[in-house]
């Protein structure tokens, strides 16, 4: 099947090349520097296997492509790839699967298929649905689990989706990559095929595409409404123009033994939501809001070092969680009471967490060990983000401005801890560094009662040992809302 596809693409390429003038102009020369990522299906009308092909020009010579073995909670990713064929690439010796591009350029093609039986479930998977799902009626996958990355050199790529069926959605449209997309960005994607309900709506300046399987407490319109409100507020508060297009894909997963599950993965101008169909609307809405904030924190700030990502979750997840609440309030998706209830829950979960005093370094190593470990950076980080927002506001600034600064300072270089911390300290002041060392680096217990809060909010200890944030007597909800949000 790979051979048949390769032959078909070869013919297409010939046909496209034939009319070229003998003297290529500047844009042709630029195109010759670009590679091509092609996605398709192996068999028309069936979704048991997805085909991937990378065509690499001579300008990529010497670059090295590496296939990941792990991503997030998933391991042994090479088992998802079959029928690998390549030419003009040299397979490098060593543990990982890596290829060096030869002087004339070359190509590599493979098919991707799920490597477990039946539907994703909680017995086989730490998080059902993160691993490639391919079936007769549908398929969905995350780019990070099946695409290689450049571990040395590399060229930008255009996108060829002509071999995908009509019922398909991918985070990128070919037009997005007309002048080349980074392979790293292209991997930050979701592909949904088959029996999803596909739809397109306009939300302000953004074209919102959706791909939804299953039925949930929120319908596609409601989900798009959350998306539109969040995109609008993020663009305003982070001083970052709205995106031309956005995709969200939703797939049902079985309910866990107790309760419900909603898991979001934020991707390039897109996210994948995995949810059990018994999940309530509030939880769906909040998870969608959170994933959209990741568009700015950190994707618009520059690439991060994945190997050490868990170390900076106080920022990547903590600030994201805080802004998920704050932007929902700003967009009118929730009211003042909802915001305070959300922050109260984070504080109470934090106080009840058996791992709340884990230093960031140790937490990073144990992040996938337990639900409590995974949640700690959200709880601790969001409470600190609220506190820091208030400290920055006392200086006439805000945490919104820190996010805007970090986006503004994106030159394509890696987003380092030093850059994050410098941006925070500049707006928040001297407290930031000492707070970070005390509560995150050393993991000392943070007392939610001692946070810097807006004047209209009081923190009240409860008998159960939890904390509840409430509007102070005499303050109205509207005044307090304005105080929580600060100037946009
Ligand atoms: Zn997150």
PDB file of N, CA and C and ligand atoms in Angstrom, residues 264 266 290-291 294 297 316-317 320-321 378, ligand 1:
ATOM      1  N   UNK A 264      -8.161  17.639  28.371  1.00  0.00           N
ATOM      2  CA  UNK A 264      -7.904  18.457  27.195  1.00  0.00           C
ATOM      3  C   UNK A 264      -6.427  18.468  26.866  1.00  0.00           C
ATOM      4  N   UNK A 266      -4.006  20.931  24.636  1.00  0.00           N
ATOM      5  CA  UNK A 266      -3.915  22.137  23.821  1.00  0.00           C
ATOM      6  C   UNK A 266      -2.846  21.961  22.758  1.00  0.00           C
ATOM      7  N   UNK A 290      -9.418  26.336  29.543  1.00  0.00           N
ATOM      8  CA  UNK A 290      -8.020  26.105  29.927  1.00  0.00           C
ATOM      9  C   UNK A 290      -7.163  25.801  28.691  1.00  0.00           C
ATOM     10  N   UNK A 291      -7.659  24.930  27.832  1.00  0.00           N
ATOM     11  CA  UNK A 291      -6.864  24.544  26.654  1.00  0.00           C
ATOM     12  C   UNK A 291      -6.638  25.729  25.725  1.00  0.00           C
ATOM     13  N   UNK A 294      -3.753  27.903  26.696  1.00  0.00           N
ATOM     14  CA  UNK A 294      -2.444  27.360  26.302  1.00  0.00           C
ATOM     15  C   UNK A 294      -1.981  27.897  24.953  1.00  0.00           C
ATOM     16  N   UNK A 297      -0.133  30.649  26.486  1.00  0.00           N
ATOM     17  CA  UNK A 297       0.809  30.150  27.507  1.00  0.00           C
ATOM     18  C   UNK A 297       1.028  28.669  27.248  1.00  0.00           C
ATOM     19  N   UNK A 316       3.391  27.097  33.320  1.00  0.00           N
ATOM     20  CA  UNK A 316       2.655  26.637  32.139  1.00  0.00           C
ATOM     21  C   UNK A 316       1.257  26.133  32.504  1.00  0.00           C
ATOM     22  N   UNK A 317       1.108  25.488  33.650  1.00  0.00           N
ATOM     23  CA  UNK A 317      -0.225  25.036  34.058  1.00  0.00           C
ATOM     24  C   UNK A 317      -0.859  25.976  35.084  1.00  0.00           C
ATOM     25  N   UNK A 320      -1.886  29.257  33.431  1.00  0.00           N
ATOM     26  CA  UNK A 320      -2.949  28.897  32.485  1.00  0.00           C
ATOM     27  C   UNK A 320      -4.265  28.659  33.220  1.00  0.00           C
ATOM     28  N   UNK A 321      -4.188  27.961  34.337  1.00  0.00           N
ATOM     29  CA  UNK A 321      -5.399  27.673  35.111  1.00  0.00           C
ATOM     30  C   UNK A 321      -6.011  28.972  35.657  1.00  0.00           C
ATOM     31  N   UNK A 378      -1.155  22.957  39.077  1.00  0.00           N
ATOM     32  CA  UNK A 378      -2.340  23.767  38.752  1.00  0.00           C
ATOM     33  C   UNK A 378      -2.795  24.517  40.003  1.00  0.00           C
TER      34      UNK A 378
HETATM   35 ZN1  LIG B   1      -2.941  22.727  30.783  1.00  0.00          ZN
END
